[in-house]
PDB file of C-alpha atoms in Angstrom:
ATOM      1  CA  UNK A   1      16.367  -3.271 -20.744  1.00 86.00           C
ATOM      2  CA  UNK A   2      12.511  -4.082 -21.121  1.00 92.00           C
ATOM      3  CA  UNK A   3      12.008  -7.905 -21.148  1.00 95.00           C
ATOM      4  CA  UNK A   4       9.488  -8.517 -23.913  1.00 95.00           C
ATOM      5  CA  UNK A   5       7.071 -11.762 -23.859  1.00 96.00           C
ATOM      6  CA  UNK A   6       5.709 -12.715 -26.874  1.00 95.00           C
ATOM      7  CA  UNK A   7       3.394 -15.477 -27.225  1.00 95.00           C
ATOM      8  CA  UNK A   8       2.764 -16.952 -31.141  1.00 92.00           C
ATOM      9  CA  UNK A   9       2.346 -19.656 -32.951  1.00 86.00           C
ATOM     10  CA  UNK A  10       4.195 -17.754 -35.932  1.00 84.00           C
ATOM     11  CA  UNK A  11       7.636 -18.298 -35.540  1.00 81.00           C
ATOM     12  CA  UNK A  12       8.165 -14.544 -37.991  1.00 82.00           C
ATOM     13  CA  UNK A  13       6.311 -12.554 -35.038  1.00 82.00           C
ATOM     14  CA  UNK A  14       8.259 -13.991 -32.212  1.00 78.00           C
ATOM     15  CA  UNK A  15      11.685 -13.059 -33.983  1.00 81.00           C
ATOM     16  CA  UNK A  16      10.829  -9.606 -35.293  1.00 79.00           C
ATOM     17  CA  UNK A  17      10.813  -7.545 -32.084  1.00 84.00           C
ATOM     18  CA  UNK A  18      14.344  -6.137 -32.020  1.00 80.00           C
ATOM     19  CA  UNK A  19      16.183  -3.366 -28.949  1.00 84.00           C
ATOM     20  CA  UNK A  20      14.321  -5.294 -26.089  1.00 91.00           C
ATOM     21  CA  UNK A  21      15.336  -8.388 -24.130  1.00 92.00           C
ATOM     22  CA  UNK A  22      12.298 -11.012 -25.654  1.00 93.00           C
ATOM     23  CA  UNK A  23      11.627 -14.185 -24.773  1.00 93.00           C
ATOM     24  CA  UNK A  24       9.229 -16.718 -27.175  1.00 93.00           C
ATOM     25  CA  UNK A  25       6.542 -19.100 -26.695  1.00 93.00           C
ATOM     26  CA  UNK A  26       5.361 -20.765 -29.355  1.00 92.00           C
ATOM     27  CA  UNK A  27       1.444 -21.304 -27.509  1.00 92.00           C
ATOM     28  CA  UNK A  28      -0.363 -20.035 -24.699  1.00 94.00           C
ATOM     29  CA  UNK A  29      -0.082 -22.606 -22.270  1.00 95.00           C
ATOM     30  CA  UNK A  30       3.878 -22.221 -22.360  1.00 95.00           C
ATOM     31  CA  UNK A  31       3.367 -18.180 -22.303  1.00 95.00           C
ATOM     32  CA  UNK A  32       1.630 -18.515 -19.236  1.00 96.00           C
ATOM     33  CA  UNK A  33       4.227 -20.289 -17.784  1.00 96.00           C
ATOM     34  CA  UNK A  34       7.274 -17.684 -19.315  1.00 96.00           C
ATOM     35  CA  UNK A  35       5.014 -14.998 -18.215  1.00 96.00           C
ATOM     36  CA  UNK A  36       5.416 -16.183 -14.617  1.00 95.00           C
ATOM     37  CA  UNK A  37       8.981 -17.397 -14.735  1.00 94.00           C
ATOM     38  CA  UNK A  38       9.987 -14.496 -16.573  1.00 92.00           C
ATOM     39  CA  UNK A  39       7.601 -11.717 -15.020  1.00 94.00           C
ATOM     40  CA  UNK A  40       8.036  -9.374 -18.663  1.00 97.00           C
ATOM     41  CA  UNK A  41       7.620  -5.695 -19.055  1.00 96.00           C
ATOM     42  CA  UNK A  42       5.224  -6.618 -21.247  1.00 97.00           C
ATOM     43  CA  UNK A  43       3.411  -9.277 -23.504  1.00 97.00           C
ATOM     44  CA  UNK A  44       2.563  -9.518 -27.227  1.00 96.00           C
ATOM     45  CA  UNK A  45       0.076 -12.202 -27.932  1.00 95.00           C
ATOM     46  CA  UNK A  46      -2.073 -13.755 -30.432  1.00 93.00           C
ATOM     47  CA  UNK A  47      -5.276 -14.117 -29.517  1.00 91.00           C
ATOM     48  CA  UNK A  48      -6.056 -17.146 -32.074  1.00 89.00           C
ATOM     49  CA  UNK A  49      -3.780 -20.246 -30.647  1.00 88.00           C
ATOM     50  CA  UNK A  50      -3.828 -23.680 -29.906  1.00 82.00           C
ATOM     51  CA  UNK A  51      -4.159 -24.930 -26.810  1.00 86.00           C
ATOM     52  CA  UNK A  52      -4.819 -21.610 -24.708  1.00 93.00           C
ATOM     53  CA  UNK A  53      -6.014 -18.668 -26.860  1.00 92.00           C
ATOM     54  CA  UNK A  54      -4.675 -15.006 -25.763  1.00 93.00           C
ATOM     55  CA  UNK A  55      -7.868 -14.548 -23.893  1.00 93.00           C
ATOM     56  CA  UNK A  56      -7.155 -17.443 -21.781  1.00 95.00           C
ATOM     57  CA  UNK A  57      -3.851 -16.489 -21.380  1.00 96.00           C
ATOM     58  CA  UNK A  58      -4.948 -12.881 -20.250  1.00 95.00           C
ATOM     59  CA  UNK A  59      -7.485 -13.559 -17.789  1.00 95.00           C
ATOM     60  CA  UNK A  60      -4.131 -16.138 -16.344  1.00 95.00           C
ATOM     61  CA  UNK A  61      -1.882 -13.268 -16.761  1.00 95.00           C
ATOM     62  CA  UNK A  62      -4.491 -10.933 -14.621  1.00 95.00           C
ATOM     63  CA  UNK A  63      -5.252 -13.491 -12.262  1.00 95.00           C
ATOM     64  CA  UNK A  64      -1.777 -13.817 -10.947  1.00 95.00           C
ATOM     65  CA  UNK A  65      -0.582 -10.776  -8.607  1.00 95.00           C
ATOM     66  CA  UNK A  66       2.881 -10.608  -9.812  1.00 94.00           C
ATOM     67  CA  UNK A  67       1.628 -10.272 -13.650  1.00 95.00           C
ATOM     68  CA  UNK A  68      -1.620  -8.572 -13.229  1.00 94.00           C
ATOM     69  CA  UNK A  69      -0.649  -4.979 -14.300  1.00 93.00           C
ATOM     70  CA  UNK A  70       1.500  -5.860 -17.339  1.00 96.00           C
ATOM     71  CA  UNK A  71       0.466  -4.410 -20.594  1.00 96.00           C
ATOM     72  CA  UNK A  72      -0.678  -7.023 -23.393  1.00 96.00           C
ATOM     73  CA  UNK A  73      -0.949  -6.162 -26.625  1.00 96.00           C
ATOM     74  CA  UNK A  74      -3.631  -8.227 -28.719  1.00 94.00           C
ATOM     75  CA  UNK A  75      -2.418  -9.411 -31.917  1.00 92.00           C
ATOM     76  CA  UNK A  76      -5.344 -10.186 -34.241  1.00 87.00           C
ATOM     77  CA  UNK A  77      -6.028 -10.972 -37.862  1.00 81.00           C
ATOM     78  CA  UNK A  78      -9.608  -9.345 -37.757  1.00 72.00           C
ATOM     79  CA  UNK A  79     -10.200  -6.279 -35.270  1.00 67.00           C
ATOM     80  CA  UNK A  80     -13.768  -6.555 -35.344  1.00 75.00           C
ATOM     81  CA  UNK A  81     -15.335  -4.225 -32.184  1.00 80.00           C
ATOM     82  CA  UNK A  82     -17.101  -7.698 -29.988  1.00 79.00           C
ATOM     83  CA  UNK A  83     -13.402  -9.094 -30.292  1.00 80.00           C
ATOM     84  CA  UNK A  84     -12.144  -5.454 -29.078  1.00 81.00           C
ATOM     85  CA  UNK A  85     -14.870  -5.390 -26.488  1.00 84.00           C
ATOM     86  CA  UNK A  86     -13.935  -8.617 -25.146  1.00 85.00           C
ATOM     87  CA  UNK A  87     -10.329  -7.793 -24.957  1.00 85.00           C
ATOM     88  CA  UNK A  88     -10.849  -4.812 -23.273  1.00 86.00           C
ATOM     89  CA  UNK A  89     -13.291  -6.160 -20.790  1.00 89.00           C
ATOM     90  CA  UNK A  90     -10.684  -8.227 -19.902  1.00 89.00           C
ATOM     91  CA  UNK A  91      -7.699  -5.895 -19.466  1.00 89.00           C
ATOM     92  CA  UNK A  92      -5.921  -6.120 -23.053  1.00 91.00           C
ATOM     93  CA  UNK A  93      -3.984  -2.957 -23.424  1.00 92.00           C
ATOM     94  CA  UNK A  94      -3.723  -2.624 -27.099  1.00 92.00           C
ATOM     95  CA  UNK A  95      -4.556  -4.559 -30.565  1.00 91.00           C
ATOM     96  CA  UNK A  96      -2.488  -4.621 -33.863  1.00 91.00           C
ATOM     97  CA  UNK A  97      -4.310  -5.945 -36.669  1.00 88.00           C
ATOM     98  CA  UNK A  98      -2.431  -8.336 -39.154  1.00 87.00           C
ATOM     99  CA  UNK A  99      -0.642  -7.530 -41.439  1.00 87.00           C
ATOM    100  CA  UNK A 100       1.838  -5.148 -39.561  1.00 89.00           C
ATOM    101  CA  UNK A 101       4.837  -3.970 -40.063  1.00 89.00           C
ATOM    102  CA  UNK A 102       7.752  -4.129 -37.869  1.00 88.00           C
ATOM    103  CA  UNK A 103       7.605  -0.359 -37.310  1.00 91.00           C
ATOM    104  CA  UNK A 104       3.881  -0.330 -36.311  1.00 92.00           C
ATOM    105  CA  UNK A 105       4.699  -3.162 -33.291  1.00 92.00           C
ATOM    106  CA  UNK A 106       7.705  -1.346 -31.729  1.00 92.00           C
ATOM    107  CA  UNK A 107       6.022   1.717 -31.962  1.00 94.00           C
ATOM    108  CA  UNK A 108       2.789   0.054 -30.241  1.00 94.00           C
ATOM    109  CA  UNK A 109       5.322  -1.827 -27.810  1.00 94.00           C
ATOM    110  CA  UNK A 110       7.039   1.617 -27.109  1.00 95.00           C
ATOM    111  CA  UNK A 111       3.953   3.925 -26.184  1.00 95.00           C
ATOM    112  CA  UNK A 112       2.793   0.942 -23.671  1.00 95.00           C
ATOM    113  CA  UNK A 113       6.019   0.865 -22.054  1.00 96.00           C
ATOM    114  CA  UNK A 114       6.454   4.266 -21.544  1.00 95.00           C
ATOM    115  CA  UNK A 115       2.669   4.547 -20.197  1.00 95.00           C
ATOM    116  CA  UNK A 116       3.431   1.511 -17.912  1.00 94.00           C
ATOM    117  CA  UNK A 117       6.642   3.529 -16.902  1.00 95.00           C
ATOM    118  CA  UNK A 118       4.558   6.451 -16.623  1.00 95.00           C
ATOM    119  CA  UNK A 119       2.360   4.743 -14.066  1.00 93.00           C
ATOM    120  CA  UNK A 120       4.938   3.465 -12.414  1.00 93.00           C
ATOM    121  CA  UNK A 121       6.350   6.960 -11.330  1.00 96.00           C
ATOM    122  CA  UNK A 122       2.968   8.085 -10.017  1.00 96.00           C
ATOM    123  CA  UNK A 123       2.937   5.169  -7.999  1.00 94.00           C
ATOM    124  CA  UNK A 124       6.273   5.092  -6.505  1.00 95.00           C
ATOM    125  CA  UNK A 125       5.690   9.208  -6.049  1.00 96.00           C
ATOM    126  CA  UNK A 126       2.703   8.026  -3.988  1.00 96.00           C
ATOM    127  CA  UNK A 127       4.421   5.404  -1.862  1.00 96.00           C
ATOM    128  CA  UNK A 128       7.367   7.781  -1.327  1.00 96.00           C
ATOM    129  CA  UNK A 129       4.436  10.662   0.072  1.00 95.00           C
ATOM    130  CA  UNK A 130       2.841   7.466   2.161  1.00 95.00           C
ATOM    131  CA  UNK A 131       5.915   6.574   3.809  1.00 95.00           C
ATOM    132  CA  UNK A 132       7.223  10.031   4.447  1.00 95.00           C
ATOM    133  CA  UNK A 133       3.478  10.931   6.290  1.00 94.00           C
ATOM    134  CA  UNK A 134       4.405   7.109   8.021  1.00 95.00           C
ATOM    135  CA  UNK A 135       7.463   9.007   9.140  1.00 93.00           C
ATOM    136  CA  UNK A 136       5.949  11.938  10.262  1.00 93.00           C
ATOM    137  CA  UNK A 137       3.253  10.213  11.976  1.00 94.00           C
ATOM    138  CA  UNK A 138       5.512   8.264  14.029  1.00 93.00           C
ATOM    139  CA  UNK A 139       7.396  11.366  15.086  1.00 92.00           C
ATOM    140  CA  UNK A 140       4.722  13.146  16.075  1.00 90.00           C
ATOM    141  CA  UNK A 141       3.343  10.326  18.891  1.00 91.00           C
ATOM    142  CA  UNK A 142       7.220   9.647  20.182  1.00 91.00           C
ATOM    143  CA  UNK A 143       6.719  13.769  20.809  1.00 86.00           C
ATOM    144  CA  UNK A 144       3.588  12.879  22.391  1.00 86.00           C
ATOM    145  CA  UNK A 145       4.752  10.262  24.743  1.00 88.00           C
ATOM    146  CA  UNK A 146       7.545  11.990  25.248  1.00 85.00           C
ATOM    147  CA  UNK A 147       5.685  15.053  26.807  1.00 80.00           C
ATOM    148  CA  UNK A 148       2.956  12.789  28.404  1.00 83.00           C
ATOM    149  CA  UNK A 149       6.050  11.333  30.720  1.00 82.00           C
ATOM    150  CA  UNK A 150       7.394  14.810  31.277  1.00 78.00           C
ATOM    151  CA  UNK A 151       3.546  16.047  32.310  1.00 74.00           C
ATOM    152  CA  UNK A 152       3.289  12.762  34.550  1.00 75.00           C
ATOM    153  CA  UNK A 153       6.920  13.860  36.063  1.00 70.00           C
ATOM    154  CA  UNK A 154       6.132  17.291  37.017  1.00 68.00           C
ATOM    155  CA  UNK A 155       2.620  15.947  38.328  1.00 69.00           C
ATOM    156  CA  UNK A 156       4.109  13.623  40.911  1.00 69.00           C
ATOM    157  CA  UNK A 157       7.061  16.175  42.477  1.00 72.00           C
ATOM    158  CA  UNK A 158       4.668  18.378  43.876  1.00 74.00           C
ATOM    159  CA  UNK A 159       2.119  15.187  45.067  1.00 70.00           C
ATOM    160  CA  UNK A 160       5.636  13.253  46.290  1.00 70.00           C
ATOM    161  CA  UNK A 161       6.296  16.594  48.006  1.00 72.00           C
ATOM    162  CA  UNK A 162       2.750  16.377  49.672  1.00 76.00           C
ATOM    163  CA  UNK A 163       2.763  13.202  50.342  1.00 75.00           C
ATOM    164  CA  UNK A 164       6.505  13.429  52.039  1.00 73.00           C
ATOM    165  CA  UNK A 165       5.552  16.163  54.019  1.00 75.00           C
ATOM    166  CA  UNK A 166       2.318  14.502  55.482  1.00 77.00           C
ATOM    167  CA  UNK A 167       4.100  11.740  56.534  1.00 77.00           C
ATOM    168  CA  UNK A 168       7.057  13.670  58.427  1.00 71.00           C
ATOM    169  CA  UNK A 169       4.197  15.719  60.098  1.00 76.00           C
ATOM    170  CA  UNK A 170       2.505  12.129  61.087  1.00 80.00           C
ATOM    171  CA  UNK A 171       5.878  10.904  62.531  1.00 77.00           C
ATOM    172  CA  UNK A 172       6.636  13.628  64.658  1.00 76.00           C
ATOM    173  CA  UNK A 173       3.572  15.183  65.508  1.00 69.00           C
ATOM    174  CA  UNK A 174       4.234  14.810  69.011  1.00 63.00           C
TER     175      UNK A 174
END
């Protein structure tokens, strides 16, 4: 089950997400810290907080490896196009303008989990390909060294043979 983070200082919001594993934080400063403890599917946050406001806690979100590709979806109570601008520039997924209704989040919620899932099989298609050519790869030069030792082989029985015979003919040349 998706494990939902969602960071807001309205205690409503934090309890109307419903079907998903959620965890709460009631500010940014302890989403950030959920958000690394709890390494969610994805995060809904408000952008207007105390504390740490959702941009601060997106550009922390993005700056750690093991959270830097989850979605976030922007909860706002004005959507103007600088505040969308600025959330975008700095990786939000998604905005929901207030008021919402419970239907509008878990349908945003949905279509950014099934994108992240989405992305998810593309990239483990790609490391599958990658470690199959790996495979492949490594194959091909154990051939290789294997037929470089049976060239080397063949090489030296005719030069031992040489060599042999050069040295009977030097012992009893007499």
């Amino acid at each position: 089950m998706p494990k939902i983070l969602v960071i807001d200082d309205d205690s409503i919001v934090r309890e109307e997400i419903a079907g998903f594993e959620v965890v709460s934080a009631e500010d940014g400063l302890v989403g950030v810290k959920y958000a690394y403890n709890h390494v969610p599917s994805l995060i809904v946050c408000d952008i207007t907080m105390p504390d740490l406001d959702g941009y601060g806690v997106l550009m922390e979100i993005r700056a750690n490896p093991a959270t830097a590709d989850t979605p976030v979806i922007f909860l706002t109570t004005q959507e103007s196009e600088a505040e969308i601008r600025v959330g975008t520039s700095i990786g939000a997924s998604d905005f929901i303008s207030r008021p919402f209704t419970q239907e509008q989040l878990l349908n945003a919620i949905q279509t950014r989990l099934q994108k992240k899932e989405a992305k998810e099989r593309v990239l483990k298609r790609q490391v599958e390909l990658l470690e199959r050519a790996l495979t492949q790869e490594h194959e091909q030069r154990l051939l290789r060294a294997k037929l470089v030792a049976m060239f080397a082989h063949d090489f030296r029985n005719p030069l031992a043979s040489i060599v042999a015979s050069n040295s009977l003919m030097r012992d009893f040349a007499d």
